[in-house]
């Protein structure tokens, strides 16, 4: 019997495809036990042959070794064997000679080079940015430093050959490979970013609203300022508008300091002092629940109590340093500042908050030993912390990523703290608009009177919107419009169905993936004669005239296979076009004639004689589907 040639790659592929394994554990002696017949009888032929030849080869190798040793001793030759010719080969040649696959660095180089021997640096940077990564990403620091160092030392500083490229990307190869293979949460990031730009421009046209003026520093901002920045859980970034202008967090800091408190003290301890229910009242109302506790941490009373729980027993200066360092870690070491003028104004005009503070003190809402005036000072300080849209988006992305900062990889918050924070943001984060926002947008968010909206799309991204003009409820006019448009375009709403959506985009899927699966399912159902599946597709508003890469429709396939019932359904219930031509110019009638299905030829010709194409294809598709709903069912 002639044995077919086998390679380790073929063997491993066949073994993995079958999912079989030996009767015992795969250890070093498993090969000899395989010869003895302990392998499962269905094991791939190639693997059995490999074992047989390995057993023979081991015996031959032992004989050769014994012969070589005996000849060396008899001749008294103590010289070392000649050096291997592999010593003069490059690492790539050695890998190739050994039958190994190219390294990740090689594959990445070939992908970007497109047949060229050297890569222009600007091309590498452009392709990198198209994935959503930035050259300032902390995870790429080694790569960028190496790139700068080697480029300065090279004679031709604008081109990278393969060896220099591999040297530069080697320390970050896993992240870069993931990026270029489109394995991030948003695979087609450039398309997604263009949609965000469109939403930004739409919201920019919004007029109305009033800039908050109860604090003079807030009133100084121009009503035309408008910025949106996003950061995904994989660290993909996009910014548009005034995203580098610092502004105070104000109430946007409330969920952040609550998260810090739960992270350090635990849920049970924190909620001994504050509730977790929406109040239904104004955010600065002087009111407690039936247990004499603030309703939730997102109203002023609850936020003041949460402030009193942070780092009890130390000075306000130490507390402030601790919180700012914590927020800095959440923001991936991006901009975190402090506006002293706003702090002074808050303290001077904070009569309502002082009244709330005295009421809380009278009801014994603070931990024992708390200094109420010191707590209020610290509260005003935290409201005066500054961020930009860019740094705020990273903080939101840390919440979206379960407490791990996406651009540093550091765990900043516990999963418990993140879960509780997002739950409260969802139910109480948008002042008196919280119920409406949860209904229409369905995402955790927190707004502030400075015009910021901190929006979290769990497991996907964080977004910071900022525009100073506010509506009558204290939320940014443009920010609310942007958030509503965002969930109208993408299926980000908490209760959007991820499996069956007709009109919304899912940016988490690679471009064309949904359409490809749809075409495959449709044509396979026509091929197998599965009218039930076709009926389901038609009822779910699928385009029954979709074409594959050869421009063949389901009607082509059904006619070629001779499925009379399928042809009847497509023509009479779905009202598909009976004249479509594939890439070779063949119609379904041609297919039926070619394969000898004369009954289908008759059906098609009769239908063609009565077919009247509609001018508006969209209306033409919707109308028949409604008229023929009964026939489909």
Short mmCIF file of N, CA and C in Angstrom, two decimals, residues 81 115 158 222 305 339 416 491 495:
data_model
loop_
_atom_site.label_atom_id
_atom_site.label_comp_id
_atom_site.label_asym_id
_atom_site.label_seq_id
_atom_site.Cartn_x
_atom_site.Cartn_y
_atom_site.Cartn_z
N UNK A 81 31.85 17.57 15.38
CA UNK A 81 31.29 17.52 14.02
C UNK A 81 31.26 18.91 13.42
N UNK A 115 3.74 44.24 -0.90
CA UNK A 115 4.69 43.84 -1.93
C UNK A 115 5.95 44.68 -2.00
N UNK A 158 12.80 58.04 6.58
CA UNK A 158 11.37 58.00 6.31
C UNK A 158 10.89 56.63 5.86
N UNK A 222 -18.60 80.36 25.94
CA UNK A 222 -19.36 80.68 24.73
C UNK A 222 -20.43 79.62 24.49
N UNK A 305 -23.39 63.44 51.25
CA UNK A 305 -23.16 62.35 52.20
C UNK A 305 -22.06 61.42 51.69
N UNK A 339 -10.17 74.13 38.99
CA UNK A 339 -10.47 75.54 38.76
C UNK A 339 -10.78 76.19 40.11
N UNK A 416 -17.85 45.40 41.31
CA UNK A 416 -19.02 45.77 42.12
C UNK A 416 -19.27 47.27 42.06
N UNK A 491 -27.55 50.27 17.42
CA UNK A 491 -28.34 49.47 18.37
C UNK A 491 -27.65 49.43 19.73
N UNK A 495 -32.13 47.84 25.40
CA UNK A 495 -33.12 46.84 25.02
C UNK A 495 -33.28 46.71 23.51
#
